[in-house]
Each structure stands twice: as structure tokens, then as C-alpha cells.
mmCIF file of C-alpha atoms and ligand atoms in Angstrom:
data_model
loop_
_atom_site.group_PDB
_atom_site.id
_atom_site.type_symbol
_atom_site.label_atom_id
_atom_site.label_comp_id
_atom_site.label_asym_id
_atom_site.label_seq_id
_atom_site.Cartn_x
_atom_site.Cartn_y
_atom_site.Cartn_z
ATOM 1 C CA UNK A 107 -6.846 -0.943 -11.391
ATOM 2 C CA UNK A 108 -6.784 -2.812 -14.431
ATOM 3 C CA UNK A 109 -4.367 -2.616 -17.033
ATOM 4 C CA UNK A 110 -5.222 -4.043 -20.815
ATOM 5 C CA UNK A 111 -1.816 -5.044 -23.153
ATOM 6 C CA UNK A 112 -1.781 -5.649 -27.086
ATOM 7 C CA UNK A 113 -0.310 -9.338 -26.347
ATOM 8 C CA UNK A 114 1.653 -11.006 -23.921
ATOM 9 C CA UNK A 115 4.565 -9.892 -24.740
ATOM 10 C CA UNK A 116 3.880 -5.885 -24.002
ATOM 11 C CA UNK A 117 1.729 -7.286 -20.707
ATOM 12 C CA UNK A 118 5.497 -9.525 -19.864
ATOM 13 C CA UNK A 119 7.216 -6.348 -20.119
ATOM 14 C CA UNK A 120 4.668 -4.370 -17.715
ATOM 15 C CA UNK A 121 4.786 -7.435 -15.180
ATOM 16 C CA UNK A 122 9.029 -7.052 -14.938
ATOM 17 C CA UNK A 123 8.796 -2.929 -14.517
ATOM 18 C CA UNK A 124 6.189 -3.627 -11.723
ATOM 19 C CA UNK A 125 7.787 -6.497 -10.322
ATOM 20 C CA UNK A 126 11.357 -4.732 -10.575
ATOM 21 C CA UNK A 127 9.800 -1.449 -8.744
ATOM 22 C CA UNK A 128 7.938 -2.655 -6.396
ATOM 23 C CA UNK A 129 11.186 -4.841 -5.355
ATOM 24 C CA UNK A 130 13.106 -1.537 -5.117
ATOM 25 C CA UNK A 131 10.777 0.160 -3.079
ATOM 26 C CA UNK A 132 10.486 -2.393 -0.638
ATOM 27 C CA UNK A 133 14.425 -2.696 -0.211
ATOM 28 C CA UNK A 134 14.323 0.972 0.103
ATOM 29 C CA UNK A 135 11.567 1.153 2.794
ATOM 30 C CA UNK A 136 12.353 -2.250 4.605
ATOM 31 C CA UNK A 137 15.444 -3.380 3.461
ATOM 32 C CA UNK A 138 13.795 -6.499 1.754
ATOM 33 C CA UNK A 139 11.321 -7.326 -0.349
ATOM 34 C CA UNK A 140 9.026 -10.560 -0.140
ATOM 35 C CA UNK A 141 7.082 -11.978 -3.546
ATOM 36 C CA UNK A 142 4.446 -14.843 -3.799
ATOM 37 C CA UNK A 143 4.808 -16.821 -7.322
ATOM 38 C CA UNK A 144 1.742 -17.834 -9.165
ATOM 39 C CA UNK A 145 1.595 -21.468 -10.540
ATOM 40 C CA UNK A 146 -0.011 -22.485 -13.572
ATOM 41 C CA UNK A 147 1.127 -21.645 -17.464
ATOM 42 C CA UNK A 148 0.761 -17.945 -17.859
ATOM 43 C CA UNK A 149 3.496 -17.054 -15.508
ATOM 44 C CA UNK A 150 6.374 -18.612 -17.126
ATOM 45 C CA UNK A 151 6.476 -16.197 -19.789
ATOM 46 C CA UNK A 152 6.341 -13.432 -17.333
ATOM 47 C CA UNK A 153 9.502 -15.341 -15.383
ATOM 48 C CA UNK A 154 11.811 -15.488 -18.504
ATOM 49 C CA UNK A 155 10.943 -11.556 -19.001
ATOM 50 C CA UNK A 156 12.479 -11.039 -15.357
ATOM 51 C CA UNK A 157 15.208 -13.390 -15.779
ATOM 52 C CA UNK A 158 16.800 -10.973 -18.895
ATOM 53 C CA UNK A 159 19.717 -9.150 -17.753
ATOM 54 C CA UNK A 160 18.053 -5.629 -18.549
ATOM 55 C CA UNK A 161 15.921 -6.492 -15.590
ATOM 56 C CA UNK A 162 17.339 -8.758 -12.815
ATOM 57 C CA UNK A 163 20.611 -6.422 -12.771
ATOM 58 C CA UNK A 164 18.681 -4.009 -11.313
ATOM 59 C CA UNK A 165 17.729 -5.847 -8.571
ATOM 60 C CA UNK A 166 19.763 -7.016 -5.078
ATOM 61 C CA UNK A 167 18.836 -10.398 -4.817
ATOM 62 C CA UNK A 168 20.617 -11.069 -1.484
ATOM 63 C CA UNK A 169 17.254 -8.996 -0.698
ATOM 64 C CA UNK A 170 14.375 -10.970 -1.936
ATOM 65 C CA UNK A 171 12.903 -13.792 -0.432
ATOM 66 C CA UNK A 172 10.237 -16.092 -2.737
ATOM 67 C CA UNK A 173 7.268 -17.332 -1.767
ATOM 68 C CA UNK A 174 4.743 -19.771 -3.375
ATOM 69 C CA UNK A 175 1.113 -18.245 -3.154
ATOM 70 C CA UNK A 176 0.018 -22.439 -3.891
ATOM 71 C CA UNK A 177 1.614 -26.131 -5.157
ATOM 72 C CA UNK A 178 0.499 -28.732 -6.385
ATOM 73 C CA UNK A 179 1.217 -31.812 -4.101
ATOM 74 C CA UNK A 180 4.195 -33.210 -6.088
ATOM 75 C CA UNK A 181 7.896 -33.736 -5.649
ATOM 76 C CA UNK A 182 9.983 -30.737 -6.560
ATOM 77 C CA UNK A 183 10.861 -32.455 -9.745
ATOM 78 C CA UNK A 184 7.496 -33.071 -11.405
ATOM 79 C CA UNK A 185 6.795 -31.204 -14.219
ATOM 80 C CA UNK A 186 3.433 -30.100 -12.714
ATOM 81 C CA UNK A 187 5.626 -28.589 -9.699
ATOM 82 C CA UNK A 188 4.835 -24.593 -9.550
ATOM 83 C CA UNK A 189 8.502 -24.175 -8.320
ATOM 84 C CA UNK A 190 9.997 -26.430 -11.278
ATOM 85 C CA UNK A 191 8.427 -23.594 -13.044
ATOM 86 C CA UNK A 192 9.555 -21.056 -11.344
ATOM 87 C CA UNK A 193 13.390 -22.412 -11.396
ATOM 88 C CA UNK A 194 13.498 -23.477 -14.795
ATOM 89 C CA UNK A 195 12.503 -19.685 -16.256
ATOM 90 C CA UNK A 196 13.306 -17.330 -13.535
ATOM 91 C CA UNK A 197 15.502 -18.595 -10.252
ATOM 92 C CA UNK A 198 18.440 -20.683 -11.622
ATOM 93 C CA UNK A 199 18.897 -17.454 -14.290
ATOM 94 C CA UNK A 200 19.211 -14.788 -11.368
ATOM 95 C CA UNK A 201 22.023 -14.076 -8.339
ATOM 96 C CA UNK A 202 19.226 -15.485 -5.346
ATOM 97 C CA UNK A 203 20.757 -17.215 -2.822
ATOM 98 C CA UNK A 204 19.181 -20.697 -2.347
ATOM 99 C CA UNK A 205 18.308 -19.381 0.990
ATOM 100 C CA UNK A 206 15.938 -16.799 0.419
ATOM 101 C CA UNK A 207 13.958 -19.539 -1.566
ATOM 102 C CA UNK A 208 11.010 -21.211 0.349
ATOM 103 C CA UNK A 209 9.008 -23.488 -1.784
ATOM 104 C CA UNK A 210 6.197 -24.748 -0.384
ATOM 105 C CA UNK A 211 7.849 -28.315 0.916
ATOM 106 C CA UNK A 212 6.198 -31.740 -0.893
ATOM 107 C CA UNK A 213 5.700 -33.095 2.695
ATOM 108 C CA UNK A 214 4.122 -37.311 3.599
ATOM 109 C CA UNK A 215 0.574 -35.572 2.921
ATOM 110 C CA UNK A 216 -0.869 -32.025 1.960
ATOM 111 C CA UNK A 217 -2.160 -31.234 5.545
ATOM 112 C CA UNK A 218 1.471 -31.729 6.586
ATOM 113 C CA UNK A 219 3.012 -29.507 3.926
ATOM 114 C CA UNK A 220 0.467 -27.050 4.665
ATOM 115 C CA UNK A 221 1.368 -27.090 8.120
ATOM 116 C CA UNK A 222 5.345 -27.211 7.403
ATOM 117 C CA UNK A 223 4.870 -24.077 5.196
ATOM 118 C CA UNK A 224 2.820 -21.801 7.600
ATOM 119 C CA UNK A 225 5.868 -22.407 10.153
ATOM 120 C CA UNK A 226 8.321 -21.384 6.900
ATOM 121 C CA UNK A 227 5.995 -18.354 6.973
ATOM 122 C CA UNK A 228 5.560 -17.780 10.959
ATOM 123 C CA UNK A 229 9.631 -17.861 11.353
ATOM 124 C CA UNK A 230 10.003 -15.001 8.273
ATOM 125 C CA UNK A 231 6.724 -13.056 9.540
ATOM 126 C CA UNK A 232 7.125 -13.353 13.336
ATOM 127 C CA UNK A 233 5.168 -10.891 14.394
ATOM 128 C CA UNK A 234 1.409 -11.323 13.274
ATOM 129 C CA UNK A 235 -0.194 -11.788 10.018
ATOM 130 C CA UNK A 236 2.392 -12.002 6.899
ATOM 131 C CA UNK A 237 3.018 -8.679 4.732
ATOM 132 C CA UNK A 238 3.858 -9.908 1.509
ATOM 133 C CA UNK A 239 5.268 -7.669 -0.386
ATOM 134 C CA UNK A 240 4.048 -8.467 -3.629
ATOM 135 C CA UNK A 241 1.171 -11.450 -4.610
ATOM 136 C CA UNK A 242 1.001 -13.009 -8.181
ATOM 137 C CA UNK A 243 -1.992 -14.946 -8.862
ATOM 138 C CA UNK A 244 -3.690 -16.271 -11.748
ATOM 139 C CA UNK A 245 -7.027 -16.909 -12.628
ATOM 140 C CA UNK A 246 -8.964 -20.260 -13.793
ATOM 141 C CA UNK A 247 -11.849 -20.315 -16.261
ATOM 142 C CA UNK A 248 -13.852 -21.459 -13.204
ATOM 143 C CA UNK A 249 -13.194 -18.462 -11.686
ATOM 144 C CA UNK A 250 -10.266 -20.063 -9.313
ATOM 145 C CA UNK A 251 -6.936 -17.893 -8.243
ATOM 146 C CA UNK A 252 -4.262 -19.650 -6.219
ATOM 147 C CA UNK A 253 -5.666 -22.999 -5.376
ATOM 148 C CA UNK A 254 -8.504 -21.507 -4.099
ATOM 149 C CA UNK A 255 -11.726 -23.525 -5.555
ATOM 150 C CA UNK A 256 -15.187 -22.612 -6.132
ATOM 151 C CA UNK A 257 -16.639 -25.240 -3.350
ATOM 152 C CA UNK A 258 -13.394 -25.995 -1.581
ATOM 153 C CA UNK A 259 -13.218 -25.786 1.971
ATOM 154 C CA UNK A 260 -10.401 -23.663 1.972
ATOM 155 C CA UNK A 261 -12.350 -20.878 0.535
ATOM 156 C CA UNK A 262 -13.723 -20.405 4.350
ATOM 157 C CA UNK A 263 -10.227 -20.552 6.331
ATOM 158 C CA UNK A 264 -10.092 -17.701 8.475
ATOM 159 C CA UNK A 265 -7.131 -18.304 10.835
ATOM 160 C CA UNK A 266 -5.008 -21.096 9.136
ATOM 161 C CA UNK A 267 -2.252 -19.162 6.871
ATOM 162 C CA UNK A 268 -1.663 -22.680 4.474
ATOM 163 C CA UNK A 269 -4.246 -25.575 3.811
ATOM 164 C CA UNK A 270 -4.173 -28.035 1.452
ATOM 165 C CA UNK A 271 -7.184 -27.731 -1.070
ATOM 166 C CA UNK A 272 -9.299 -30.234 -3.703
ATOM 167 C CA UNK A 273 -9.615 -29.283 -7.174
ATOM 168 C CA UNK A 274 -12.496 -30.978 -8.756
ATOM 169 C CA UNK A 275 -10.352 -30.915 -11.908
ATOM 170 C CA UNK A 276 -8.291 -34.426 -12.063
ATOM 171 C CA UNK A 277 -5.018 -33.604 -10.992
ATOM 172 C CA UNK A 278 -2.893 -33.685 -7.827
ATOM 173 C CA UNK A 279 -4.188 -32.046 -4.773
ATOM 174 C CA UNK A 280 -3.345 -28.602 -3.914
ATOM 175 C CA UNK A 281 -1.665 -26.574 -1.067
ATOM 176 C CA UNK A 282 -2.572 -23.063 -1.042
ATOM 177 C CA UNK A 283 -2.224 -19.629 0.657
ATOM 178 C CA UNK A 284 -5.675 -18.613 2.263
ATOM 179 C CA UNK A 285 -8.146 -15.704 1.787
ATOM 180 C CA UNK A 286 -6.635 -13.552 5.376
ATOM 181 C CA UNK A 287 -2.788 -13.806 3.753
ATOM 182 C CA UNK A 288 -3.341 -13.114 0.358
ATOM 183 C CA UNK A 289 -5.325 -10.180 1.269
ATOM 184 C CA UNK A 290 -2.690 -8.762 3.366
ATOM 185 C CA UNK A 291 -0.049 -8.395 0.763
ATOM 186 C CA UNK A 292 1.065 -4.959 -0.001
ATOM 187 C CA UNK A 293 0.440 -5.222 -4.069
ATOM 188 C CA UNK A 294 -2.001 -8.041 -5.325
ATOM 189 C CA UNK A 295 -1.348 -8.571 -9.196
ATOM 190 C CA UNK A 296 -3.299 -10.840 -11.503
ATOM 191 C CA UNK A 297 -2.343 -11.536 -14.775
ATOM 192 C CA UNK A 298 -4.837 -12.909 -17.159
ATOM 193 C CA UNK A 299 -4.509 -13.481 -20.759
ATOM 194 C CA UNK A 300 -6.074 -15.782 -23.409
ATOM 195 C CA UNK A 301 -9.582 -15.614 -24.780
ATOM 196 C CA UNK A 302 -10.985 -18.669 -22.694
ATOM 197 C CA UNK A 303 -10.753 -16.275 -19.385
ATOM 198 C CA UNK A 304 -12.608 -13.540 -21.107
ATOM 199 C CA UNK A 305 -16.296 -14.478 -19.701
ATOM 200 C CA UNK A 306 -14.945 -15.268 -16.315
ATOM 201 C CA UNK A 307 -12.915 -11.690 -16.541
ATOM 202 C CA UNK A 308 -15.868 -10.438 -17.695
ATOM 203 C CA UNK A 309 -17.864 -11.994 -14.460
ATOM 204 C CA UNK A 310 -15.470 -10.645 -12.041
ATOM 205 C CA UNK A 311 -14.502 -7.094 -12.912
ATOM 206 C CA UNK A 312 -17.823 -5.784 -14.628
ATOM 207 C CA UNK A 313 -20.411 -7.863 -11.938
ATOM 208 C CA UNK A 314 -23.931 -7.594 -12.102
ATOM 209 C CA UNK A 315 -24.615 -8.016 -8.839
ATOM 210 C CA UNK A 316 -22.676 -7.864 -5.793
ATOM 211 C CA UNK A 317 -22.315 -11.433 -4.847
ATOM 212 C CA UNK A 318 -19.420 -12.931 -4.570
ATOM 213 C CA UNK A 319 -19.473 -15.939 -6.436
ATOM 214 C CA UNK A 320 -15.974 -16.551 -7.854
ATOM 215 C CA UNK A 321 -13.184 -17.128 -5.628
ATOM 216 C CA UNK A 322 -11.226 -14.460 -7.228
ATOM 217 C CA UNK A 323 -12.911 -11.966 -6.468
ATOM 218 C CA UNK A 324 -12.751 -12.525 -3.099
ATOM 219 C CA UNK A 325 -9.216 -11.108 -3.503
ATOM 220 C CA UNK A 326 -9.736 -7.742 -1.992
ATOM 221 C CA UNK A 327 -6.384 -6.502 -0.379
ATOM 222 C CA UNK A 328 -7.504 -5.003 3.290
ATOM 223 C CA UNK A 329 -4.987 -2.285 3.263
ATOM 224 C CA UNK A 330 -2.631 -2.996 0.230
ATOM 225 C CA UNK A 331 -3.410 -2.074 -4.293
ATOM 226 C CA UNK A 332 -4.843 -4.539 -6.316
ATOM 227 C CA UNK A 333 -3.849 -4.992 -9.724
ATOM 228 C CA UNK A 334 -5.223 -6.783 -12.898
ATOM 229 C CA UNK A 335 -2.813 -6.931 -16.016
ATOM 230 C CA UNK A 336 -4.692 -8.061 -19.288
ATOM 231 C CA UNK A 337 -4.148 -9.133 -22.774
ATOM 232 C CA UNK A 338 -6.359 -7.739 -25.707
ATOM 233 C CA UNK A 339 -8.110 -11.353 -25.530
ATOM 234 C CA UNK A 340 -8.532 -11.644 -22.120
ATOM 235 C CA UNK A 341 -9.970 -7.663 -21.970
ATOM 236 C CA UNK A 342 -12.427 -8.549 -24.783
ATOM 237 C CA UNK A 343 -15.455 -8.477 -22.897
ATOM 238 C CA UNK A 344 -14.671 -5.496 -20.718
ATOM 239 C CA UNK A 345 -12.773 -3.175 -22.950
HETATM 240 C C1 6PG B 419 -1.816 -23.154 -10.326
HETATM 241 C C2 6PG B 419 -2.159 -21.717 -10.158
HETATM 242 C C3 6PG B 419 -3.566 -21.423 -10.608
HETATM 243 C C4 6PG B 419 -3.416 -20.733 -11.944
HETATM 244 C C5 6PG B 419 -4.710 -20.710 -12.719
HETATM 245 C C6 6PG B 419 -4.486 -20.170 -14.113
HETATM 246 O O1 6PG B 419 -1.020 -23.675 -9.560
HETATM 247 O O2 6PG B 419 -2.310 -23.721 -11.290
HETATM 248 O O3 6PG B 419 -1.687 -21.077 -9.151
HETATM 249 O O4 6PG B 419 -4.301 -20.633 -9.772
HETATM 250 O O5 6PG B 419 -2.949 -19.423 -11.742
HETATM 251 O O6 6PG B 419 -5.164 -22.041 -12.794
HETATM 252 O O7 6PG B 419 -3.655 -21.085 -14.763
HETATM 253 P P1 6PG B 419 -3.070 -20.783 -16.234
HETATM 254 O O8 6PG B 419 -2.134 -19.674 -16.092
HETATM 255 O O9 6PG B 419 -2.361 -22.049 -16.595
HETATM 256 O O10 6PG B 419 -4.244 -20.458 -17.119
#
């Protein structure tokens, strides 16, 4: 399903109902709810939406547990640091106890935070495959989501739940959540906006043939919704 908003603003406002409902179903039907964070800029704006009072009050936060969906390989404190993000606009705002927080840990190398966070993820999913609740993911002009690049290796992991990933872009490497767990979450939301992701938007949801040749579109949950929330700029070549 896709979803096409005037601006960001009205598409900020659509990401907090969905995040705040599909929090309260979850509590209702398993007494918790679990949610992946995107990285990158468009989320933050999405994270101070949330963080208003008119939307975190409706929520139990002793009940939700956060997840990373991928990290760049930097301390906690760097300002390219997904979870800096994610703290400065959303977490230090809201009632979570620092407990149900699990960033994905800046470990001596990426293989080893990999490793550390699929254990973070085998003790809170013990029984097979993790259910996430809710995924947020993003999508790069190249056609990336997560940290999942076109030519990285990780794009073929099929039983490994974290590895760390190469971007070709200069930049820190990555540590990302693979192909089988992002495609087991219950809800799987992108949120795209800006007029340089319009031809790669374009490429994924209105295909001409039936290759997959962009990572994203890979993203196709095995039992759970997918959803695509869109700005005006971003819909351009579709709507
Ligand atoms: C990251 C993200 C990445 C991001 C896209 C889009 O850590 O960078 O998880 O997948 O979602 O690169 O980034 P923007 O929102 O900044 O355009």
C-alpha cells in the first residue's frame, strides 16, 4: 500500500497515528510491542512528531522495546550515530525505560557488533526467527534501505540475523538487519520524501520488469503488510 502526503509534515503526522496504533495493538494482542528505527535524515522529523505529548501519552512505554533496523559503526556519541538520532528527537522526550532500549552496540569491529546484536535479538526473540512488530526503513537514491547495498554481501545473508555491511559511499561501515528479519516483521513502513528519491521510487513501485534490482525492493514481508508513506515530491513520478 502506498500512501502519498502534501509535505512532510501531513506524512509526520500519518507516521505517529500508525506508529501509535500499531503500538496499541500489539500491547493489546501480546502485551508488548517491538519497533525497528530507521537511520538516516528523514526520520528525525518523524521522531519529534512522536515525541509531542498528544502522541506519546497514549502510549505505555514500560511496553515497547526499540530496535535499530542498521548503525553506522561509530560510538554512541557521533553525530552520524542512528541512535544519537533517535535519542536526541524521540527517546530522552518519552517515559521508556533505558532498558527496553537496545542499540545496536559500537563493538572492537563491525563483525563483532553484528554478532553482539543478533544475541541482543536471540535473548528478546528466543524462540525462532524475530517478529518485529513494526520495521522503519528508508530508502537511498541508489536504491538502498537499511544498510542493505546494491553489491554488498549482505544482500545474500540467509541465516545470519546482523552483519556488518560496506557502503561504497565514503563513510563509516555499516551494521545492518538482514533480508530473512526484516521480512518477518509484522508491519514494514518506508518513508520516502524529497524529489531526489523520485526516479528510484519510481523504479521500485511502478517496475518494468520483474527483476529485482534494488535492494529495496527486496523488502517483501513473508506474512506481515508493507507500507510506503510518500511526500508530493517523492510521489512525483508515480502519482
Ligand atoms: C541509514 C539508513 C539508510 C537511510 C537511507 C535514506 O542509516 O542511513 O538506515 O538506509 O534510511 O540512506 O536516508 P535519508 O533519510 O537521509 O535520505
Amino acid at each position: 500500500m502506498n500512501k502519498i502526503y502534501q509535505n512532510m509534515n501531513e506524512l509526520c503526522v500519518a507516521g505517529a497515528n500508525l506508529f501509535v496504533e500499531e503500538a496499541q495493538k500489539a500491547i493489546v494482542a501480546r502485551g508488548r510491542f517491538s519497533v525497528a528505527l530507521s537511520g538516516g535524515s528523514t526520520p528525525r522529523r518523524l521522531f519529534e512528531e512522536i515525541a509531542k505529548k498528544e502522541w506519546h501519552e497514549k502510549l505505555d512505554w514500560q511496553r515497547i522495546f526499540v530496535f535499530w533496523g542498521d548503525e553506522r559503526f561509530v560510538p554512541a556519541d557521533d553525530a552520524q550515530s542512528n541512535q544519537k538520532m533517535a535519542r536526541e528527537s524521540l527517546l530522552r522526550y518519552v517515559p521508556i525505560p533505558e532498558e527496553n532500549i537496545f542499540p545496536i552496540p559500537f563493538a572492537e569491529t563491525p563483525i563483532e557488533s553484528a554478532e553482539k546484536y543478533e544475541e541482543v535479538l536471540k535473548q528478546f526473540f528466543p524462540d525462532s526467527w524475530p517478529q518485529i512488530d513494526l520495521i522503519l526503513l528508508g530508502l537511498g537514491p541508489d536504491g538502498h534501505t537499511a544498510s542493505l547495498f546494491p553489491g554488498s554481501d549482505a544482500l545474500n545473508e540467509e541465516t545470519r540475523w546482523v552483519c556488518p555491511s560496506k557502503t561504497k559511499v565514503p563513510g563509516p561501515e555499516r551494521i545492518t538487519l538482514t533480508f530473512p528479519v526484516l521480512n518477518r516483521a509484522g508491519l514494514v513502513c518506508f518513508m520516502v520524501t524529497g524529489k531526489e528519491k523520485a526516479e528510484m521510487v519510481k523504479q521500485i513501485l511502478k517496475p518494468v520488469s520483474t527483476e529485482l534490482n534494488y535492494p529495496a525492493q527486496r523488502i517483501q514481508p513473508l506474512t506481515g503488510q508493507l507500507i510506503w508513506l510518500l511526500d508530493q515530491a517523492a510521489a512525483q513520478l508515480i502519482s
